[in-house]
Amino acid sequence: MEKIKIRGRHDLCLKGTVKISGAKNAVLPAIAASLLTKEKVHLQNVPQVKDVFTILTLMKDLGAEYEINDNSLCVQVRKINSYEASYTLVRAMRASILVLGPLLARYGKAMVALPGGCAIGSRPTDLHIHGFEKLGASIDLEHGYIRAESSRLQGTKIEFERKTVGGTENLLMAACLAKGETILKNCAKEPEVVDLCTLLIKMGARIDGVGEDVIRIKGTAELGGASHNIIPDRIESGTFLIAGALAGDSITIKNVRPDHLHTVIEKMKYSGVPITELSTHSLIVSKQENLKAQDITTSPYPGFPTDMQAQFTVLMTQAEGTSIITETIFDRRFSHINELLRLGANIEVSGDKAIVKGKTHLSGAETTATDLRASASLVLAGLIASGETTITEAHHLDRGYENLEKKLISLGADIERIKE
Ligand code: EPU
């Protein structure tokens, strides 16, 4: 088991520059998209995080060859050897379901384990399944697997009942090789969906309406190789912005896309955090003593991202007044609150709301990480809690943050990983 130990201080002063890595949630669908072609797909700005290695293990099982050097990855799937994503891999990472669309489109068959429960809430796959059925696939759910088959998918109109990032990505990829035109309505508009469209267009896909509610895809018989630079991780950027707001003395955050973080930056500025744009791809953030409480409600892009909810909650423990944090995307995404209470935060959970009363003095304690973003929020709280904070189950962090501890240490944090 791995633990993170942080020796925090109220008057911690983080200084320096941090470079944001490529987006985990953009690279996972990009890797799955390489199943759509026999040719090489080159990806740059690839974060070396655990989820990337999990999907690469799955891709290898399916027949992919790959090479990864630093942050550059080359994947080639000359021939598909297997069409199954096992329960072990899907349980380790739900995004494994993203191979379903490409496998079905190129190979005509896919078998992907049903993901089951998750620490942040129930995460069904009905919207993916319904979409594939509309494209003409026959789907059976048996023995804990989704079994999908189709000769050639047939373009059609699909309206998502609710916004789904993974559902939009899966159907988009499948539709690229379907016969005729597919119209997807009520699509997710997250930057990661847009990045996938950019890659698919480079591979030869004919897509209109990128970043809009309605996306039209004219299917083609084949796609080719491409080279693509993955967008910066907006959630890692947001996490460092909060670190800067809690303890920064002019931290520079490089390789960031402020336009992808508009809602988070706006809320932080309303709270009083000084954030300035140094250039189109870098921001400067500093601590501000008299923060004002702000309410947030998570919602699909361009709304406030659910993946920043836990980190923003920590910031609100340091603001004067009461903030109401409403989580509308997932039904159990407050597991970090009990851990924050152990550090001295004053937060009450009622249904889909967390009511944060600030400003509280945090003091170090033993805590347990439950998922990726909850872990990040505990690291942030630990930085400014007086004394020692330990976080067990630290492996959650490695799923989505590249070198988080190293980056924080370079800014002056006292943080270490302990292997037991
Ligand atoms: N949903 C359904 N049916 C479906 C699919 C989704 O009801 O068939 C529901 C989900 O239960 C959820 C909502 O729709 O309540 C949104 O789910 P979505 O499909 O948009 O999420 P996802 O694709 O599974 C991605 C990110 C998550 C991020 C969410 C929301 C990846 C690999 N994961 O998940 O990232 O929270 O979108 O923005 O892109 C993280 O990085 O920590 C993380 C959890």
Tab-separated table of C-alpha atoms and ligand atoms in Angstrom:
chain	number	residue	atom	x	y	z
A	1	MET	CA	0.000	0.000	0.000
A	2	GLU	CA	1.222	3.490	-0.802
A	3	LYS	CA	0.705	6.551	1.348
A	4	ILE	CA	1.322	10.190	0.784
A	5	LYS	CA	2.658	12.212	3.649
A	6	ILE	CA	2.369	15.991	3.592
A	7	ARG	CA	3.822	18.347	6.150
A	8	GLY	CA	1.563	21.331	5.740
A	9	ARG	CA	1.557	24.904	7.008
A	10	HIS	CA	-1.066	27.633	7.066
A	11	ASP	CA	1.493	30.079	5.837
A	12	LEU	CA	2.910	27.761	3.170
A	13	CYS	CA	4.338	29.704	0.263
A	14	LEU	CA	4.497	27.931	-3.097
A	15	LYS	CA	6.612	29.627	-5.767
A	16	GLY	CA	7.797	28.853	-9.255
A	17	THR	CA	6.484	27.418	-12.491
A	18	VAL	CA	4.565	24.239	-13.193
A	19	LYS	CA	3.945	22.683	-16.597
A	20	ILE	CA	0.593	21.000	-17.129
A	21	SER	CA	0.540	17.556	-18.787
A	22	GLY	CA	-1.713	16.309	-21.574
A	23	ALA	CA	-5.319	15.545	-20.731
A	24	LYS	CA	-6.014	12.040	-19.452
A	25	ASN	CA	-9.630	12.221	-20.595
A	26	ALA	CA	-8.594	13.269	-24.098
A	27	VAL	CA	-5.847	10.696	-24.601
A	28	LEU	CA	-7.982	7.684	-23.602
A	29	PRO	CA	-10.521	8.102	-26.452
A	30	ALA	CA	-7.660	9.061	-28.826
A	31	ILE	CA	-5.960	5.734	-28.099
A	32	ALA	CA	-9.268	3.873	-28.590
A	33	ALA	CA	-9.699	5.709	-31.923
A	34	SER	CA	-6.514	4.083	-33.233
A	35	LEU	CA	-8.561	0.849	-33.471
A	36	LEU	CA	-10.375	2.450	-36.406
A	37	THR	CA	-7.373	2.230	-38.754
A	38	LYS	CA	-4.598	-0.171	-39.845
A	39	GLU	CA	-2.202	2.751	-39.997
A	40	LYS	CA	-0.085	4.395	-37.310
A	41	VAL	CA	-1.566	6.964	-34.949
A	42	HIS	CA	1.070	9.221	-33.358
A	43	LEU	CA	0.041	11.078	-30.228
A	44	GLN	CA	2.120	13.749	-28.506
A	45	ASN	CA	1.690	15.388	-25.092
A	46	VAL	CA	0.557	12.005	-23.723
A	47	PRO	CA	0.523	11.982	-19.909
A	48	GLN	CA	2.273	8.972	-18.389
A	49	VAL	CA	-0.527	8.121	-15.960
A	50	LYS	CA	-1.872	4.745	-14.885
A	51	ASP	CA	-5.079	4.944	-16.946
A	52	VAL	CA	-2.997	5.351	-20.116
A	53	PHE	CA	-1.100	2.141	-19.304
A	54	THR	CA	-4.380	0.361	-18.500
A	55	ILE	CA	-5.874	1.200	-21.901
A	56	LEU	CA	-2.581	0.276	-23.603
A	57	THR	CA	-2.729	-3.159	-21.916
A	58	LEU	CA	-6.244	-3.562	-23.269
A	59	MET	CA	-5.158	-2.370	-26.737
A	60	LYS	CA	-2.341	-4.941	-26.747
A	61	ASP	CA	-4.854	-7.693	-25.873
A	62	LEU	CA	-6.916	-6.561	-28.881
A	63	GLY	CA	-3.917	-6.698	-31.248
A	64	ALA	CA	-2.292	-3.260	-31.047
A	65	GLU	CA	1.440	-2.644	-31.181
A	66	TYR	CA	2.670	0.486	-29.484
A	67	GLU	CA	5.746	2.402	-28.468
A	68	ILE	CA	5.818	5.086	-25.819
A	69	ASN	CA	8.789	7.426	-25.319
A	70	ASP	CA	8.484	10.222	-22.815
A	71	ASN	CA	5.205	11.852	-23.805
A	72	SER	CA	5.019	10.552	-27.328
A	73	LEU	CA	3.027	7.447	-28.238
A	74	CYS	CA	2.699	5.559	-31.498
A	75	VAL	CA	-0.093	2.965	-31.764
A	76	GLN	CA	-0.805	0.696	-34.702
A	77	VAL	CA	-3.543	-1.922	-34.992
A	78	ARG	CA	-2.696	-3.775	-38.223
A	79	LYS	CA	-5.043	-6.604	-37.322
A	80	ILE	CA	-7.557	-7.114	-34.539
A	81	ASN	CA	-6.784	-10.345	-32.629
A	82	SER	CA	-9.471	-10.247	-29.990
A	83	TYR	CA	-12.666	-8.322	-29.497
A	84	GLU	CA	-12.988	-8.673	-25.729
A	85	ALA	CA	-12.398	-6.155	-22.931
A	86	SER	CA	-12.234	-8.263	-19.766
A	87	TYR	CA	-13.902	-7.482	-16.453
A	88	THR	CA	-10.480	-7.093	-14.799
A	89	LEU	CA	-9.552	-4.216	-17.129
A	90	VAL	CA	-12.979	-2.573	-17.251
A	91	ARG	CA	-13.201	-2.679	-13.458
A	92	ALA	CA	-9.762	-1.037	-13.239
A	93	MET	CA	-10.874	1.682	-15.665
A	94	ARG	CA	-14.411	2.345	-16.872
A	95	ALA	CA	-13.152	4.236	-19.928
A	96	SER	CA	-12.283	0.758	-21.353
A	97	ILE	CA	-15.841	0.875	-22.703
A	98	LEU	CA	-14.511	3.319	-25.325
A	99	VAL	CA	-13.158	0.393	-27.372
A	100	LEU	CA	-16.708	-0.835	-27.990
A	101	GLY	CA	-17.588	1.633	-30.749
A	102	PRO	CA	-14.319	1.291	-32.719
A	103	LEU	CA	-14.278	-2.532	-32.419
A	104	LEU	CA	-17.854	-2.826	-33.572
A	105	ALA	CA	-17.261	-0.449	-36.486
A	106	ARG	CA	-14.033	-2.026	-37.765
A	107	TYR	CA	-14.370	-5.672	-36.698
A	108	GLY	CA	-18.152	-6.093	-36.532
A	109	LYS	CA	-18.020	-7.563	-33.051
A	110	ALA	CA	-17.223	-6.428	-29.530
A	111	MET	CA	-17.534	-7.893	-26.070
A	112	VAL	CA	-16.977	-5.493	-23.193
A	113	ALA	CA	-17.555	-6.230	-19.513
A	114	LEU	CA	-20.268	-4.192	-17.814
A	115	PRO	CA	-18.418	-1.798	-15.520
A	116	GLY	CA	-20.524	-2.316	-12.357
A	117	GLY	CA	-20.353	0.009	-9.325
A	118	CYS	CA	-18.075	3.001	-8.921
A	119	ALA	CA	-16.878	5.144	-5.991
A	120	ILE	CA	-18.430	8.346	-7.399
A	121	GLY	CA	-21.908	7.059	-8.207
A	122	SER	CA	-23.932	4.769	-10.418
A	123	ARG	CA	-22.575	4.949	-13.938
A	124	PRO	CA	-24.844	3.072	-16.332
A	125	THR	CA	-24.027	2.400	-19.996
A	126	ASP	CA	-27.598	2.487	-21.330
A	127	LEU	CA	-26.989	5.567	-23.515
A	128	HIS	CA	-24.044	3.879	-25.273
A	129	ILE	CA	-26.044	0.663	-25.793
A	130	HIS	CA	-29.133	2.440	-27.054
A	131	GLY	CA	-26.997	4.352	-29.576
A	132	PHE	CA	-25.301	1.212	-30.929
A	133	GLU	CA	-28.704	-0.448	-31.309
A	134	LYS	CA	-29.901	2.539	-33.323
A	135	LEU	CA	-26.842	2.146	-35.567
A	136	GLY	CA	-28.095	-1.385	-36.270
A	137	ALA	CA	-25.999	-3.474	-33.887
A	138	SER	CA	-27.557	-6.380	-32.056
A	139	ILE	CA	-26.742	-6.204	-28.375
A	140	ASP	CA	-26.979	-8.901	-25.718
A	141	LEU	CA	-26.247	-8.434	-22.073
A	142	GLU	CA	-25.207	-11.751	-20.594
A	143	HIS	CA	-22.795	-13.080	-18.008
A	144	GLY	CA	-21.827	-9.508	-17.084
A	145	TYR	CA	-20.781	-8.579	-20.625
A	146	ILE	CA	-22.128	-6.330	-23.370
A	147	ARG	CA	-21.973	-8.405	-26.562
A	148	ALA	CA	-22.434	-6.346	-29.706
A	149	GLU	CA	-22.516	-7.524	-33.306
A	150	SER	CA	-23.208	-5.941	-36.646
A	151	SER	CA	-22.254	-6.512	-40.285
A	152	ARG	CA	-21.883	-2.819	-41.205
A	153	LEU	CA	-23.289	-0.122	-38.975
A	154	GLN	CA	-25.910	2.035	-40.647
A	155	GLY	CA	-25.986	5.808	-40.143
A	156	THR	CA	-29.050	7.153	-38.343
A	157	LYS	CA	-30.339	9.890	-35.988
A	158	ILE	CA	-29.529	9.451	-32.308
A	159	GLU	CA	-30.594	11.878	-29.603
A	160	PHE	CA	-28.913	11.382	-26.223
A	161	GLU	CA	-31.438	11.514	-23.400
A	162	ARG	CA	-28.820	13.267	-21.293
A	163	LYS	CA	-25.336	14.582	-21.963
A	164	THR	CA	-22.723	11.860	-21.856
A	165	VAL	CA	-19.037	12.410	-22.600
A	166	GLY	CA	-18.151	8.732	-23.084
A	167	GLY	CA	-21.411	8.007	-24.931
A	168	THR	CA	-20.809	10.860	-27.404
A	169	GLU	CA	-17.209	9.700	-27.977
A	170	ASN	CA	-18.134	6.026	-28.443
A	171	LEU	CA	-20.931	6.751	-30.930
A	172	LEU	CA	-18.833	9.326	-32.795
A	173	MET	CA	-16.057	6.793	-33.371
A	174	ALA	CA	-18.485	4.083	-34.496
A	175	ALA	CA	-20.326	6.472	-36.834
A	176	CYS	CA	-17.080	7.349	-38.676
A	177	LEU	CA	-17.071	3.883	-40.297
A	178	ALA	CA	-20.870	3.481	-40.570
A	179	LYS	CA	-22.676	3.528	-43.907
A	180	GLY	CA	-24.274	6.899	-44.640
A	181	GLU	CA	-24.865	9.842	-42.346
A	182	THR	CA	-25.267	9.758	-38.568
A	183	ILE	CA	-26.724	12.731	-36.732
A	184	LEU	CA	-25.940	12.847	-33.008
A	185	LYS	CA	-28.116	15.245	-30.988
A	186	ASN	CA	-27.609	16.602	-27.471
A	187	CYS	CA	-23.892	15.787	-27.678
A	188	ALA	CA	-21.409	16.470	-24.879
A	189	LYS	CA	-19.292	19.535	-25.750
A	190	GLU	CA	-16.336	18.939	-23.439
A	191	PRO	CA	-12.926	19.966	-24.879
A	192	GLU	CA	-11.980	16.264	-24.785
A	193	VAL	CA	-14.850	15.458	-27.199
A	194	VAL	CA	-13.660	18.282	-29.468
A	195	ASP	CA	-10.082	16.955	-29.305
A	196	LEU	CA	-11.297	13.504	-30.367
A	197	CYS	CA	-13.151	15.044	-33.328
A	198	THR	CA	-9.971	16.904	-34.338
A	199	LEU	CA	-8.028	13.624	-34.349
A	200	LEU	CA	-10.769	11.755	-36.241
A	201	ILE	CA	-10.884	14.489	-38.906
A	202	LYS	CA	-7.085	14.168	-39.293
A	203	MET	CA	-7.657	10.424	-39.778
A	204	GLY	CA	-10.039	11.219	-42.638
A	205	ALA	CA	-13.424	11.301	-40.872
A	206	ARG	CA	-16.057	13.697	-42.197
A	207	ILE	CA	-17.505	15.447	-39.157
A	208	ASP	CA	-19.556	18.649	-38.992
A	209	GLY	CA	-20.688	20.483	-35.871
A	210	VAL	CA	-17.583	19.886	-33.742
A	211	GLY	CA	-18.157	21.330	-30.255
A	212	GLU	CA	-21.859	21.815	-30.900
A	213	ASP	CA	-25.015	20.130	-29.662
A	214	VAL	CA	-25.611	18.428	-32.996
A	215	ILE	CA	-22.780	16.552	-34.713
A	216	ARG	CA	-23.149	15.119	-38.236
A	217	ILE	CA	-20.838	12.344	-39.367
A	218	LYS	CA	-20.663	11.074	-42.931
A	219	GLY	CA	-19.356	7.529	-42.662
A	220	THR	CA	-16.430	6.332	-44.779
A	221	ALA	CA	-15.191	2.797	-45.484
A	222	GLU	CA	-11.711	3.422	-44.078
A	223	LEU	CA	-9.736	5.826	-41.947
A	224	GLY	CA	-5.991	6.431	-42.104
A	225	GLY	CA	-3.154	7.293	-39.726
A	226	ALA	CA	-2.584	10.710	-38.161
A	227	SER	CA	-0.389	12.687	-35.820
A	228	HIS	CA	-1.979	14.674	-33.017
A	229	ASN	CA	-1.006	16.771	-30.007
A	230	ILE	CA	-3.280	16.069	-27.017
A	231	ILE	CA	-4.797	19.158	-25.332
A	232	PRO	CA	-3.548	20.198	-21.869
A	233	ASP	CA	-5.372	18.655	-18.924
A	234	ARG	CA	-7.919	21.228	-17.749
A	235	ILE	CA	-8.531	19.392	-14.464
A	236	GLU	CA	-4.830	19.227	-13.602
A	237	SER	CA	-4.648	22.943	-14.519
A	238	GLY	CA	-7.601	23.677	-12.235
A	239	THR	CA	-6.064	21.646	-9.414
A	240	PHE	CA	-2.843	23.725	-9.606
A	241	LEU	CA	-4.876	26.936	-9.775
A	242	ILE	CA	-6.506	25.959	-6.471
A	243	ALA	CA	-3.079	25.084	-4.990
A	244	GLY	CA	-1.942	28.575	-6.028
A	245	ALA	CA	-5.055	30.193	-4.557
A	246	LEU	CA	-4.454	28.393	-1.244
A	247	ALA	CA	-0.718	28.929	-0.930
A	248	GLY	CA	0.807	30.532	-4.015
A	249	ASP	CA	3.134	33.458	-4.307
A	250	SER	CA	2.842	34.131	-8.048
A	251	ILE	CA	2.840	30.555	-9.347
A	252	THR	CA	3.080	30.372	-13.127
A	253	ILE	CA	0.998	27.602	-14.699
A	254	LYS	CA	2.261	26.750	-18.187
A	255	ASN	CA	0.747	24.697	-21.039
A	256	VAL	CA	-2.784	25.564	-19.952
A	257	ARG	CA	-5.871	26.416	-22.018
A	258	PRO	CA	-7.676	29.133	-19.997
A	259	ASP	CA	-10.594	28.977	-22.466
A	260	HIS	CA	-11.237	25.367	-21.350
A	261	LEU	CA	-11.397	26.455	-17.710
A	262	HIS	CA	-13.483	29.554	-18.109
A	263	THR	CA	-16.148	28.697	-15.493
A	264	VAL	CA	-13.617	27.637	-12.855
A	265	ILE	CA	-11.455	30.740	-13.363
A	266	GLU	CA	-14.535	32.966	-13.213
A	267	LYS	CA	-15.705	31.460	-9.890
A	268	MET	CA	-12.207	31.739	-8.435
A	269	LYS	CA	-11.980	35.387	-9.496
A	270	TYR	CA	-15.426	36.149	-7.976
A	271	SER	CA	-14.076	34.649	-4.768
A	272	GLY	CA	-11.188	37.121	-4.904
A	273	VAL	CA	-8.350	34.948	-6.232
A	274	PRO	CA	-5.972	36.998	-8.399
A	275	ILE	CA	-5.470	35.105	-11.666
A	276	THR	CA	-3.786	36.803	-14.582
A	277	GLU	CA	-3.128	35.617	-18.092
A	278	LEU	CA	0.595	35.821	-18.846
A	279	SER	CA	0.089	34.617	-22.413
A	280	THR	CA	-2.512	32.545	-24.245
A	281	HIS	CA	-1.117	29.381	-22.640
A	282	SER	CA	0.029	30.486	-19.186
A	283	LEU	CA	-1.569	31.867	-16.062
A	284	ILE	CA	-0.271	33.372	-12.833
A	285	VAL	CA	-2.082	32.743	-9.565
A	286	SER	CA	-1.474	33.894	-5.992
A	287	LYS	CA	-3.004	33.427	-2.575
A	288	GLN	CA	-5.503	36.012	-1.389
A	289	GLU	CA	-6.286	36.250	2.343
A	290	ASN	CA	-9.873	37.482	2.222
A	291	LEU	CA	-11.697	35.044	-0.021
A	292	LYS	CA	-15.469	35.317	-0.407
A	293	ALA	CA	-17.692	32.204	-0.394
A	294	GLN	CA	-19.082	31.196	-3.797
A	295	ASP	CA	-21.782	28.665	-4.689
A	296	ILE	CA	-21.193	26.237	-7.519
A	297	THR	CA	-23.364	23.727	-9.369
A	298	THR	CA	-21.632	21.113	-11.462
A	299	SER	CA	-22.989	20.645	-14.973
A	300	PRO	CA	-21.861	19.490	-18.421
A	301	TYR	CA	-19.379	21.713	-20.293
A	302	PRO	CA	-19.261	24.700	-20.424
A	303	GLY	CA	-20.659	24.481	-16.872
A	304	PHE	CA	-18.602	23.932	-13.728
A	305	PRO	CA	-16.833	20.536	-14.121
A	306	THR	CA	-17.710	17.782	-11.667
A	307	ASP	CA	-14.008	16.821	-11.790
A	308	MET	CA	-13.161	20.139	-10.051
A	309	GLN	CA	-15.895	19.964	-7.414
A	310	ALA	CA	-13.777	18.350	-4.649
A	311	GLN	CA	-10.836	20.727	-5.167
A	312	PHE	CA	-13.098	23.824	-5.197
A	313	THR	CA	-14.694	22.615	-1.948
A	314	VAL	CA	-11.259	22.778	-0.286
A	315	LEU	CA	-10.833	26.368	-1.489
A	316	MET	CA	-14.233	27.245	-0.005
A	317	THR	CA	-13.139	25.971	3.445
A	318	GLN	CA	-10.772	28.994	3.344
A	319	ALA	CA	-13.382	31.557	2.220
A	320	GLU	CA	-15.442	33.770	4.537
A	321	GLY	CA	-19.119	32.733	4.614
A	322	THR	CA	-21.198	29.797	3.438
A	323	SER	CA	-20.833	28.135	0.033
A	324	ILE	CA	-23.313	25.690	-1.386
A	325	ILE	CA	-21.740	23.082	-3.623
A	326	THR	CA	-24.324	21.232	-5.736
A	327	GLU	CA	-23.291	18.053	-7.560
A	328	THR	CA	-25.624	17.215	-10.450
A	329	ILE	CA	-23.522	14.807	-12.551
A	330	PHE	CA	-22.789	11.926	-10.185
A	331	ASP	CA	-24.921	10.721	-7.296
A	332	ARG	CA	-22.188	9.795	-4.781
A	333	ARG	CA	-19.401	12.258	-5.385
A	334	PHE	CA	-18.973	13.578	-1.852
A	335	SER	CA	-16.704	10.896	-0.405
A	336	HIS	CA	-13.949	13.469	0.183
A	337	ILE	CA	-16.168	15.420	2.595
A	338	ASN	CA	-15.828	12.965	5.488
A	339	GLU	CA	-12.063	13.061	5.064
A	340	LEU	CA	-12.049	16.883	4.971
A	341	LEU	CA	-14.047	16.851	8.232
A	342	ARG	CA	-11.169	14.910	9.804
A	343	LEU	CA	-8.908	17.847	8.898
A	344	GLY	CA	-11.270	20.264	10.666
A	345	ALA	CA	-13.454	21.520	7.794
A	346	ASN	CA	-17.027	22.524	8.584
A	347	ILE	CA	-19.153	20.879	5.868
A	348	GLU	CA	-22.603	19.311	5.948
A	349	VAL	CA	-23.919	17.107	3.171
A	350	SER	CA	-27.611	17.149	2.379
A	351	GLY	CA	-28.688	15.212	-0.723
A	352	ASP	CA	-26.859	16.615	-3.722
A	353	LYS	CA	-25.513	19.594	-1.759
A	354	ALA	CA	-22.479	20.148	0.436
A	355	ILE	CA	-22.746	23.218	2.630
A	356	VAL	CA	-19.304	24.574	3.434
A	357	LYS	CA	-18.872	27.052	6.276
A	358	GLY	CA	-15.636	28.999	6.193
A	359	LYS	CA	-13.152	30.038	7.104
A	360	THR	CA	-11.742	27.063	8.985
A	361	HIS	CA	-8.304	26.321	10.333
A	362	LEU	CA	-7.300	22.903	8.973
A	363	SER	CA	-5.033	20.592	10.949
A	364	GLY	CA	-3.214	17.538	9.623
A	365	ALA	CA	-4.738	14.071	10.117
A	366	GLU	CA	-4.776	10.572	8.649
A	367	THR	CA	-7.113	10.317	5.657
A	368	THR	CA	-8.071	7.804	2.987
A	369	ALA	CA	-8.393	8.505	-0.725
A	370	THR	CA	-11.470	7.053	-2.403
A	371	ASP	CA	-11.126	8.186	-6.005
A	372	LEU	CA	-8.939	10.339	-8.222
A	373	ARG	CA	-10.357	13.818	-7.632
A	374	ALA	CA	-11.143	13.143	-3.953
A	375	SER	CA	-7.438	12.275	-3.530
A	376	ALA	CA	-6.414	15.525	-5.212
A	377	SER	CA	-8.627	17.507	-2.847
A	378	LEU	CA	-6.991	15.831	0.157
A	379	VAL	CA	-3.532	16.746	-1.150
A	380	LEU	CA	-4.642	20.384	-1.511
A	381	ALA	CA	-6.108	20.445	1.999
A	382	GLY	CA	-2.996	18.741	3.388
A	383	LEU	CA	-0.774	21.481	1.983
A	384	ILE	CA	-2.363	24.153	4.180
A	385	ALA	CA	-3.317	21.984	7.186
A	386	SER	CA	-0.912	22.511	10.044
A	387	GLY	CA	1.192	19.440	10.844
A	388	GLU	CA	1.204	16.094	9.112
A	389	THR	CA	-1.502	14.731	6.809
A	390	THR	CA	-1.299	11.194	5.474
A	391	ILE	CA	-3.368	9.926	2.572
A	392	THR	CA	-3.687	6.165	2.219
A	393	GLU	CA	-4.747	4.491	-1.050
A	394	ALA	CA	-2.639	7.103	-2.828
A	395	HIS	CA	-2.624	4.956	-5.984
A	396	HIS	CA	-5.885	6.707	-6.997
A	397	LEU	CA	-3.830	9.840	-7.746
A	398	ASP	CA	-1.600	7.993	-10.199
A	399	ARG	CA	-4.585	7.228	-12.431
A	400	GLY	CA	-4.798	10.805	-13.625
A	401	TYR	CA	-2.032	13.101	-12.363
A	402	GLU	CA	1.424	12.890	-13.905
A	403	ASN	CA	4.139	13.504	-11.292
A	404	LEU	CA	1.844	15.411	-8.941
A	405	GLU	CA	4.186	15.127	-5.963
A	406	LYS	CA	7.281	16.083	-7.998
A	407	LYS	CA	5.507	19.121	-9.398
A	408	LEU	CA	4.361	20.233	-5.937
A	409	ILE	CA	7.830	19.662	-4.456
A	410	SER	CA	9.317	21.835	-7.209
A	411	LEU	CA	6.995	24.621	-6.012
A	412	GLY	CA	8.177	24.178	-2.415
A	413	ALA	CA	5.709	21.703	-0.883
A	414	ASP	CA	6.886	19.166	1.692
A	415	ILE	CA	5.319	15.976	0.386
A	416	GLU	CA	6.558	12.407	0.012
A	417	ARG	CA	5.330	8.991	-1.040
A	418	ILE	CA	5.774	6.114	1.391
A	419	LYS	CA	5.648	2.496	0.201
A	420	GLU	CA	4.648	0.025	2.917
B	1	EPU	N1	-24.819	8.195	-17.871
B	1	EPU	C1	-25.951	7.422	-18.017
B	1	EPU	N2	-25.938	6.473	-18.989
B	1	EPU	C2	-24.879	6.273	-19.820
B	1	EPU	C3	-23.733	7.081	-19.669
B	1	EPU	C4	-23.719	8.041	-18.677
B	1	EPU	O1	-26.923	7.577	-17.284
B	1	EPU	O2	-24.962	5.389	-20.691
B	1	EPU	C5	-24.803	9.206	-16.792
B	1	EPU	C6	-23.689	8.928	-15.776
B	1	EPU	O3	-24.140	8.025	-14.808
B	1	EPU	C7	-23.427	10.296	-15.218
B	1	EPU	C8	-23.672	11.211	-16.408
B	1	EPU	O4	-24.438	10.454	-17.340
B	1	EPU	O5	-24.345	10.572	-14.212
B	1	EPU	C9	-22.418	11.712	-17.097
B	1	EPU	O6	-21.598	10.616	-17.443
B	1	EPU	P1	-20.603	10.676	-18.677
B	1	EPU	O7	-20.945	9.561	-19.601
B	1	EPU	O8	-20.594	12.052	-19.219
B	1	EPU	O9	-19.224	10.383	-17.962
B	1	EPU	P2	-18.051	9.439	-18.440
B	1	EPU	O10	-17.870	9.540	-19.900
B	1	EPU	O11	-18.209	8.108	-17.832
B	1	EPU	C10	-16.218	11.306	-18.277
B	1	EPU	C11	-14.892	11.465	-17.584
B	1	EPU	C12	-15.120	11.640	-16.089
B	1	EPU	C13	-15.988	12.882	-15.881
B	1	EPU	C14	-17.310	12.724	-16.646
B	1	EPU	C15	-18.190	13.946	-16.573
B	1	EPU	C16	-13.423	10.176	-18.994
B	1	EPU	C17	-12.553	8.990	-19.175
B	1	EPU	N3	-14.074	10.287	-17.837
B	1	EPU	O12	-16.812	10.135	-17.722
B	1	EPU	O13	-13.834	11.865	-15.512
B	1	EPU	O14	-16.267	13.041	-14.517
B	1	EPU	O15	-17.010	12.462	-18.041
B	1	EPU	O16	-17.532	15.061	-17.040
B	1	EPU	O17	-13.511	11.029	-19.871
B	1	EPU	C18	-12.206	11.840	-13.809
B	1	EPU	O18	-11.373	12.179	-14.677
B	1	EPU	O19	-11.958	11.875	-12.584
B	1	EPU	C19	-13.541	11.417	-14.242
B	1	EPU	C20	-14.368	10.729	-13.461
